[in-house]
Amino acid sequence: MMRRTIATLAAALALGAAALAPVAPAHADSAGPAIAAGIGGFALGAIAGGALANSAPPVVYAPPPVYVAPPPACWVERRPVFDEFGVVVGSQPRRICQ
């Protein structure tokens, strides 16, 4: 965060200094100002690009996962049927679930 602030401040100072610099008439026989402008523009672009490249990625909030219980495990078993004396007289199907 501090690096971004410093880069922004440096870019603002460079633009402010360029706006306040005295304007000289253009001379067709001199390439110095064009070279200086190219170097200054490259430096300003490198500063701004570095500030943008080092910025943090955007935070994306995802909804919390939703728990869905699995369906119950059920099966059919044959259970014995007893008479009043405790003797097995047959069987009956019965559904068992966990």
Short mmCIF file of C-alpha atoms in Angstrom, two decimals:
data_model
loop_
_atom_site.label_atom_id
_atom_site.label_comp_id
_atom_site.label_asym_id
_atom_site.label_seq_id
_atom_site.Cartn_x
_atom_site.Cartn_y
_atom_site.Cartn_z
CA MET A 1 0.00 0.00 0.00
CA MET A 2 2.86 2.37 0.84
CA ARG A 3 4.62 1.62 -2.44
CA ARG A 4 1.48 2.53 -4.37
CA THR A 5 1.20 5.84 -2.49
CA ILE A 6 4.83 6.71 -3.23
CA ALA A 7 4.43 5.84 -6.91
CA THR A 8 1.26 7.92 -7.16
CA LEU A 9 2.97 10.85 -5.46
CA ALA A 10 5.96 10.60 -7.81
CA ALA A 11 3.69 10.53 -10.85
CA ALA A 12 1.75 13.56 -9.59
CA LEU A 13 4.97 15.49 -8.94
CA ALA A 14 6.30 14.64 -12.41
CA LEU A 15 3.09 15.82 -14.07
CA GLY A 16 3.01 18.96 -11.94
CA ALA A 17 6.63 19.81 -12.73
CA ALA A 18 6.01 19.27 -16.44
CA ALA A 19 2.98 21.58 -16.33
CA LEU A 20 4.92 24.35 -14.55
CA ALA A 21 8.07 24.16 -16.66
CA PRO A 22 8.65 27.17 -18.89
CA VAL A 23 7.74 26.53 -22.50
CA ALA A 24 10.53 27.30 -24.97
CA PRO A 25 9.91 27.82 -28.65
CA ALA A 26 10.53 24.76 -30.79
CA HIS A 27 13.73 24.62 -32.82
CA ALA A 28 13.86 22.39 -35.85
CA ASP A 29 17.63 21.99 -35.59
CA SER A 30 17.67 20.48 -32.06
CA ALA A 31 16.70 16.91 -31.15
CA GLY A 32 17.47 17.31 -27.43
CA PRO A 33 13.95 18.20 -26.22
CA ALA A 34 12.41 15.34 -28.20
CA ILE A 35 14.85 12.85 -26.69
CA ALA A 36 14.26 14.26 -23.19
CA ALA A 37 10.49 14.00 -23.67
CA GLY A 38 10.84 10.39 -24.83
CA ILE A 39 13.00 9.45 -21.84
CA GLY A 40 10.65 11.26 -19.45
CA GLY A 41 7.60 9.57 -20.94
CA PHE A 42 9.25 6.17 -20.72
CA ALA A 43 10.18 6.78 -17.06
CA LEU A 44 6.68 7.97 -16.21
CA GLY A 45 5.16 4.93 -17.94
CA ALA A 46 7.52 2.60 -16.10
CA ILE A 47 6.57 4.15 -12.75
CA ALA A 48 2.85 3.96 -13.44
CA GLY A 49 3.12 0.43 -14.85
CA GLY A 50 5.11 -0.74 -11.84
CA ALA A 51 2.54 0.74 -9.47
CA LEU A 52 -0.29 -1.05 -11.28
CA ALA A 53 1.58 -4.35 -11.58
CA ASN A 54 2.32 -4.51 -7.84
CA SER A 55 -1.23 -3.75 -6.76
CA ALA A 56 -3.15 -6.42 -4.89
CA PRO A 57 -5.65 -8.57 -6.81
CA PRO A 58 -9.33 -7.79 -6.23
CA VAL A 59 -11.01 -9.64 -3.39
CA VAL A 60 -13.81 -11.94 -4.52
CA TYR A 61 -16.22 -13.20 -1.89
CA ALA A 62 -17.75 -16.60 -2.58
CA PRO A 63 -20.84 -17.85 -0.77
CA PRO A 64 -20.15 -20.39 1.98
CA PRO A 65 -20.53 -24.04 0.99
CA VAL A 66 -23.92 -25.56 1.70
CA TYR A 67 -23.98 -28.95 3.43
CA VAL A 68 -26.43 -31.42 1.96
CA ALA A 69 -26.90 -34.59 3.96
CA PRO A 70 -26.70 -37.81 1.95
CA PRO A 71 -29.89 -39.79 1.64
CA PRO A 72 -30.35 -42.39 4.39
CA ALA A 73 -29.08 -45.89 3.70
CA CYS A 74 -32.07 -48.23 3.86
CA TRP A 75 -32.56 -51.92 3.11
CA VAL A 76 -35.11 -54.68 3.66
CA GLU A 77 -34.43 -57.59 6.04
CA ARG A 78 -36.52 -60.59 6.86
CA ARG A 79 -37.28 -60.61 10.60
CA PRO A 80 -38.64 -63.60 12.47
CA VAL A 81 -42.21 -63.57 13.84
CA PHE A 82 -42.70 -65.23 17.24
CA ASP A 83 -45.85 -66.64 18.82
CA GLU A 84 -46.84 -66.10 22.49
CA PHE A 85 -44.53 -68.95 23.59
CA GLY A 86 -41.43 -67.51 21.83
CA VAL A 87 -41.47 -70.02 19.00
CA VAL A 88 -40.64 -68.75 15.49
CA VAL A 89 -43.74 -69.16 13.35
CA GLY A 90 -42.56 -67.34 10.20
CA SER A 91 -40.81 -64.20 8.96
CA GLN A 92 -41.84 -60.77 7.84
CA PRO A 93 -39.99 -58.21 5.67
CA ARG A 94 -38.96 -55.08 7.54
CA ARG A 95 -37.35 -51.85 6.28
CA ILE A 96 -34.17 -50.90 8.19
CA CYS A 97 -32.62 -47.41 7.87
CA GLN A 98 -29.48 -46.00 9.46
#
